[in-house]
Amino acid sequence: EILTALQKEISTDEDSPVPVLLCGDFNSNLETGVFEYLSKGFVSADHPDWTRNASGDIKLDLAHNLHFGSATPDDTVPYTNFVHEFEGVLDHIFFDRRKFSKSSVVPMPSREVVTEHVALPSICAPSDHLALVVDLDWKS
């Protein structure tokens, strides 16, 4: 519903004055349909996530035209969540590629630091998620 509302309010025109940043804990790693949908603008009906739902009968082609780029589609961020039996990127920053470019990502703490107290949360990090911080440049 949020993306539908954004698409109604924001012109897909290059000259649209409204840049969009969508940030949060999506509980979705880089291989999920959620990440594919937001970062690529499309997820197909044959994506494996559709078969993971309880009934198994929901299969949709979904698309949007919001031109999102992702701050985390590469190995510069190995994890934003690190708990006893899981580590991965669950937190994301999506940005309007027409208005912003990614210039840098603040590195995550090393594996040694994160595992010093077994996992997160810990004395060093009070949450089971690490802050994802990215520098974005305005495009002229």
XYZ file of N, CA and C in Angstrom:
420
model
N 0.815 -1.193 0.000
C 0.000 0.000 0.000
C 0.858 1.257 0.000
N 1.991 1.191 0.708
C 2.857 2.361 0.775
C 3.393 2.708 -0.611
N 3.865 1.684 -1.346
C 4.413 1.957 -2.678
C 3.338 2.434 -3.636
N 2.137 1.907 -3.523
C 1.025 2.365 -4.363
C 0.753 3.837 -4.105
N 0.728 4.227 -2.834
C 0.499 5.634 -2.501
C 1.631 6.515 -3.022
N 2.887 6.045 -2.896
C 4.014 6.817 -3.408
C 3.911 7.011 -4.915
N 3.542 5.946 -5.626
C 3.443 6.043 -7.082
C 2.366 7.033 -7.498
N 1.292 7.134 -6.726
C 0.225 8.083 -7.044
C 0.667 9.522 -6.800
N 1.478 9.720 -5.749
C 1.876 11.061 -5.353
C 3.094 11.583 -6.096
N 3.941 10.689 -6.561
C 5.210 11.089 -7.152
C 5.186 10.840 -8.647
N 5.513 11.849 -9.367
C 5.609 11.705 -10.813
C 6.783 10.807 -11.159
N 6.652 10.007 -12.196
C 7.780 9.196 -12.662
C 8.666 10.010 -13.605
N 8.308 11.250 -13.811
C 9.066 12.154 -14.646
C 10.414 12.472 -13.991
N 11.465 12.573 -14.782
C 12.796 12.920 -14.285
C 12.787 14.231 -13.507
N 11.879 15.139 -13.837
C 11.841 16.450 -13.200
C 11.015 16.476 -11.920
N 10.548 15.334 -11.462
C 9.776 15.281 -10.230
C 10.595 15.885 -9.092
N 10.010 16.812 -8.336
C 10.766 17.463 -7.260
C 10.854 16.629 -5.981
N 10.213 15.483 -5.941
C 10.130 14.716 -4.703
C 11.053 13.505 -4.744
N 12.204 13.574 -4.046
C 13.078 12.403 -3.962
C 12.572 11.458 -2.874
N 12.798 10.177 -3.049
C 12.301 9.194 -2.088
C 13.456 8.397 -1.500
N 13.434 8.267 -0.170
C 14.298 7.354 0.558
C 13.373 6.420 1.329
N 13.616 5.136 1.223
C 12.826 4.149 1.941
C 13.815 3.312 2.750
N 13.745 3.425 4.067
C 14.746 2.801 4.933
C 14.053 1.983 6.015
N 14.692 0.881 6.414
C 14.150 0.151 7.537
C 14.614 -1.279 7.639
N 14.051 -1.951 8.635
C 14.249 -3.381 8.857
C 13.172 -4.102 8.061
N 13.544 -4.646 6.922
C 12.587 -5.314 6.039
C 12.498 -6.813 6.319
N 13.350 -7.311 7.227
C 13.408 -8.750 7.510
C 13.498 -9.555 6.218
N 14.244 -9.035 5.283
C 14.379 -9.660 3.966
C 15.823 -9.545 3.509
N 16.455 -10.687 3.237
C 17.840 -10.643 2.782
C 17.902 -10.351 1.280
N 19.105 -10.365 0.732
C 19.306 -9.948 -0.658
C 18.725 -10.917 -1.686
N 18.345 -12.116 -1.268
C 17.798 -13.110 -2.198
C 16.265 -13.149 -2.204
N 15.623 -12.351 -1.373
C 14.167 -12.429 -1.249
C 13.434 -11.656 -2.337
N 12.181 -11.999 -2.495
C 11.318 -11.289 -3.423
C 11.120 -9.845 -3.017
N 11.087 -9.580 -1.728
C 10.925 -8.205 -1.250
C 12.094 -7.350 -1.728
N 13.322 -7.838 -1.538
C 14.492 -7.076 -1.977
C 14.491 -6.922 -3.501
N 14.198 -7.995 -4.213
C 14.168 -7.930 -5.676
C 13.126 -6.917 -6.153
N 11.951 -6.969 -5.555
C 10.871 -6.059 -5.928
C 11.271 -4.598 -5.719
N 11.816 -4.293 -4.549
C 12.166 -2.903 -4.262
C 13.376 -2.430 -5.047
N 14.397 -3.268 -5.202
C 15.625 -2.822 -5.859
C 15.560 -2.883 -7.381
N 14.788 -3.821 -7.928
C 14.715 -3.969 -9.381
C 13.401 -3.480 -9.975
N 12.402 -3.242 -9.106
C 11.120 -2.749 -9.586
C 10.181 -3.839 -10.054
N 10.589 -5.109 -9.885
C 9.763 -6.203 -10.385
C 10.102 -7.487 -9.635
N 9.097 -8.272 -9.359
C 9.300 -9.644 -8.887
C 8.295 -10.517 -9.640
N 8.775 -11.637 -10.162
C 7.936 -12.472 -11.023
C 7.131 -13.487 -10.226
N 6.107 -13.991 -10.856
C 5.230 -14.989 -10.241
C 5.957 -16.287 -9.944
N 7.093 -16.524 -10.583
C 7.818 -17.770 -10.321
C 8.954 -17.599 -9.302
N 8.988 -16.443 -8.606
C 10.007 -16.259 -7.572
C 9.784 -17.294 -6.456
N 10.849 -17.897 -5.936
C 10.712 -18.927 -4.892
C 9.957 -18.473 -3.649
N 9.957 -17.198 -3.344
C 9.236 -16.736 -2.154
C 7.739 -17.004 -2.232
N 7.186 -17.018 -3.438
C 5.747 -17.273 -3.552
C 5.389 -18.678 -3.071
N 6.296 -19.614 -3.195
C 5.999 -20.986 -2.751
C 6.214 -21.168 -1.255
N 6.732 -20.151 -0.586
C 6.981 -20.244 0.851
C 5.800 -19.779 1.685
N 4.731 -19.300 1.057
C 3.580 -18.864 1.838
C 2.763 -20.070 2.293
N 1.927 -19.869 3.273
C 1.198 -20.976 3.914
C 0.345 -21.767 2.928
N -0.362 -21.106 2.050
C -1.256 -21.818 1.140
C -0.558 -22.270 -0.137
N 0.517 -21.596 -0.522
C 1.260 -21.982 -1.709
C 0.574 -21.623 -3.014
N -0.562 -20.951 -2.946
C -1.303 -20.676 -4.178
C -1.266 -19.207 -4.601
N -0.455 -18.398 -3.960
C -0.349 -16.996 -4.353
C 0.883 -16.845 -5.237
N 0.649 -16.459 -6.475
C 1.746 -16.222 -7.414
C 1.371 -15.012 -8.250
N 2.141 -13.939 -8.086
C 1.839 -12.693 -8.768
C 3.086 -12.107 -9.403
N 2.908 -11.467 -10.544
C 3.934 -10.587 -11.079
C 3.649 -9.217 -10.471
N 4.615 -8.659 -9.760
C 4.450 -7.343 -9.152
C 5.485 -6.394 -9.720
N 5.075 -5.152 -9.951
C 5.995 -4.153 -10.483
C 5.681 -2.782 -9.903
N 6.698 -1.936 -9.867
C 6.526 -0.528 -9.517
C 7.487 0.276 -10.385
N 7.297 1.578 -10.404
C 8.132 2.437 -11.254
C 8.798 3.550 -10.444
N 9.292 3.210 -9.259
C 9.868 4.223 -8.382
C 11.383 4.386 -8.511
N 12.035 3.640 -9.379
C 13.457 3.832 -9.688
C 14.369 3.738 -8.462
N 14.136 2.742 -7.613
C 14.959 2.592 -6.412
C 16.310 1.972 -6.718
N 17.317 2.506 -6.084
C 18.613 1.860 -5.994
C 18.748 1.375 -4.564
N 19.676 0.478 -4.321
C 19.881 -0.033 -2.973
C 21.280 0.303 -2.489
N 21.376 0.619 -1.208
C 22.676 0.899 -0.612
C 23.425 -0.382 -0.281
N 22.793 -1.553 -0.414
C 23.405 -2.799 0.065
C 23.430 -3.954 -0.929
N 23.502 -3.746 -2.227
C 23.449 -4.904 -3.119
C 24.789 -5.594 -3.356
N 25.788 -5.309 -2.536
C 27.101 -5.902 -2.779
C 27.725 -6.332 -1.462
N 28.973 -6.730 -1.506
C 29.612 -7.285 -0.312
C 30.189 -6.220 0.627
N 29.879 -4.936 0.404
C 30.369 -3.910 1.311
C 29.680 -3.991 2.671
N 28.507 -4.603 2.719
C 27.782 -4.810 3.971
C 27.492 -6.307 4.086
N 28.298 -7.045 4.853
C 28.094 -8.492 4.957
C 26.919 -8.882 5.850
N 26.539 -8.008 6.791
C 25.434 -8.298 7.696
C 24.978 -7.015 8.364
N 23.695 -6.947 8.666
C 23.158 -5.909 9.546
C 22.502 -6.576 10.751
N 22.356 -7.885 10.687
C 21.800 -8.679 11.782
C 22.746 -9.852 12.007
N 23.107 -10.076 13.264
C 24.061 -11.132 13.576
C 23.639 -11.736 14.907
N 22.932 -12.853 14.840
C 22.464 -13.538 16.045
C 23.019 -14.958 16.038
N 22.673 -15.729 17.048
C 23.283 -17.042 17.238
C 23.249 -17.933 15.991
N 22.110 -18.054 15.321
C 22.006 -18.973 14.182
C 21.755 -18.289 12.850
N 21.965 -16.979 12.783
C 21.726 -16.268 11.531
C 22.610 -15.034 11.459
N 23.114 -14.791 10.269
C 23.751 -13.514 9.969
C 23.394 -13.141 8.547
N 23.037 -11.878 8.349
C 22.682 -11.441 7.010
C 22.244 -9.992 6.992
N 21.973 -9.521 5.800
C 21.519 -8.144 5.601
C 19.991 -8.154 5.583
N 19.391 -7.614 6.632
C 17.932 -7.529 6.738
C 17.448 -6.086 6.681
N 18.364 -5.164 6.887
C 18.028 -3.741 6.911
C 18.506 -3.122 5.602
N 17.693 -2.235 5.081
C 18.005 -1.695 3.749
C 17.722 -0.205 3.674
N 18.437 0.442 2.768
C 18.167 1.822 2.382
C 17.967 1.807 0.872
N 16.768 2.161 0.452
C 16.453 2.287 -0.974
C 16.323 3.776 -1.275
N 16.886 4.206 -2.407
C 16.898 5.622 -2.750
C 16.536 5.808 -4.217
N 15.996 6.967 -4.519
C 15.609 7.319 -5.884
C 16.882 7.507 -6.710
N 17.148 6.567 -7.635
C 18.360 6.628 -8.465
C 18.402 7.859 -9.357
N 17.247 8.461 -9.621
C 17.224 9.660 -10.458
C 17.726 10.884 -9.704
N 17.627 10.845 -8.372
C 17.963 12.017 -7.558
C 19.234 11.849 -6.732
N 19.629 10.585 -6.452
C 20.770 10.322 -5.593
C 21.723 9.326 -6.238
N 22.980 9.392 -5.824
C 23.932 8.334 -6.131
C 24.626 7.973 -4.825
N 24.967 6.711 -4.685
C 25.632 6.248 -3.469
C 27.115 6.564 -3.590
N 27.660 7.262 -2.597
C 29.090 7.561 -2.645
C 29.887 6.665 -1.706
N 29.302 6.264 -0.579
C 30.019 5.359 0.321
C 29.059 4.735 1.332
N 29.519 3.640 1.900
C 28.789 2.961 2.961
C 29.736 2.830 4.144
N 29.268 3.220 5.319
C 30.103 3.093 6.513
C 30.282 1.599 6.802
N 31.514 1.147 6.973
C 31.753 -0.286 7.190
C 31.115 -0.792 8.482
N 30.685 -2.040 8.429
C 30.146 -2.696 9.615
C 31.305 -3.085 10.532
N 31.022 -3.270 11.825
C 32.075 -3.788 12.717
C 32.556 -5.147 12.209
N 33.792 -5.446 12.488
C 34.362 -6.715 12.025
C 33.676 -7.900 12.701
N 33.824 -9.050 12.089
C 33.288 -10.291 12.659
C 33.853 -10.513 14.067
N 35.119 -10.177 14.265
C 35.742 -10.349 15.577
C 35.037 -9.509 16.637
N 34.719 -8.271 16.302
C 34.031 -7.386 17.250
C 32.620 -7.898 17.525
N 31.914 -8.279 16.475
C 30.522 -8.735 16.623
C 30.441 -10.031 17.424
N 31.390 -10.926 17.242
C 31.328 -12.226 17.925
C 32.071 -12.242 19.264
N 32.656 -11.133 19.642
C 33.384 -11.079 20.914
C 32.505 -11.506 22.091
N 31.229 -11.158 22.045
C 30.278 -11.539 23.089
C 29.233 -12.494 22.506
N 29.626 -13.387 21.674
C 28.849 -14.438 21.003
C 28.054 -13.905 19.820
N 27.127 -12.983 20.054
C 26.273 -12.483 18.975
C 25.691 -11.135 19.409
N 24.730 -10.646 18.662
C 24.034 -9.404 19.008
C 22.662 -9.736 19.604
N 22.135 -8.924 20.473
C 22.753 -7.755 21.089
C 23.855 -8.160 22.055
N 24.703 -7.184 22.373
C 25.834 -7.450 23.265
C 26.203 -6.167 23.994
N 27.260 -6.244 24.759
C 27.767 -5.063 25.458
C 28.188 -3.995 24.448
N 28.710 -4.421 23.304
C 29.196 -3.489 22.270
C 28.080 -2.917 21.405
N 27.015 -3.676 21.226
C 25.909 -3.252 20.358
C 24.591 -3.620 21.039
N 23.801 -2.635 21.437
C 22.604 -2.892 22.233
C 21.398 -3.422 21.459
N 21.545 -3.668 20.182
C 20.445 -4.192 19.369
C 20.922 -5.424 18.603
N 19.978 -6.227 18.112
C 20.377 -7.347 17.260
C 20.575 -6.898 15.815
N 20.399 -5.610 15.559
C 20.655 -5.023 14.240
C 21.733 -3.963 14.366
N 22.597 -3.896 13.376
C 23.619 -2.859 13.313
C 23.118 -1.724 12.429
N 23.535 -0.514 12.757
C 23.111 0.646 11.979
C 23.705 0.591 10.574
N 22.865 0.777 9.594
C 23.295 0.874 8.201
C 23.385 2.347 7.871
N 24.586 2.796 7.519
C 24.809 4.213 7.266
C 25.426 4.363 5.888
N 24.845 5.222 5.074
C 25.303 5.416 3.710
C 25.376 6.898 3.388
N 26.369 7.293 2.616
C 26.450 8.656 2.100
C 25.848 8.672 0.715
N 24.877 9.549 0.518
C 24.259 9.723 -0.791
C 24.579 11.122 -1.298
N 24.841 11.216 -2.587
C 25.079 12.516 -3.204
C 23.849 12.899 -4.029
N 23.476 14.169 -3.941
C 22.397 14.688 -4.797
C 22.918 14.731 -6.235
N 22.113 14.289 -7.149
C 22.459 14.463 -8.563
C 21.964 15.832 -9.009
N 22.742 16.473 -9.842
C 22.320 17.792 -10.308
C 21.473 17.715 -11.536
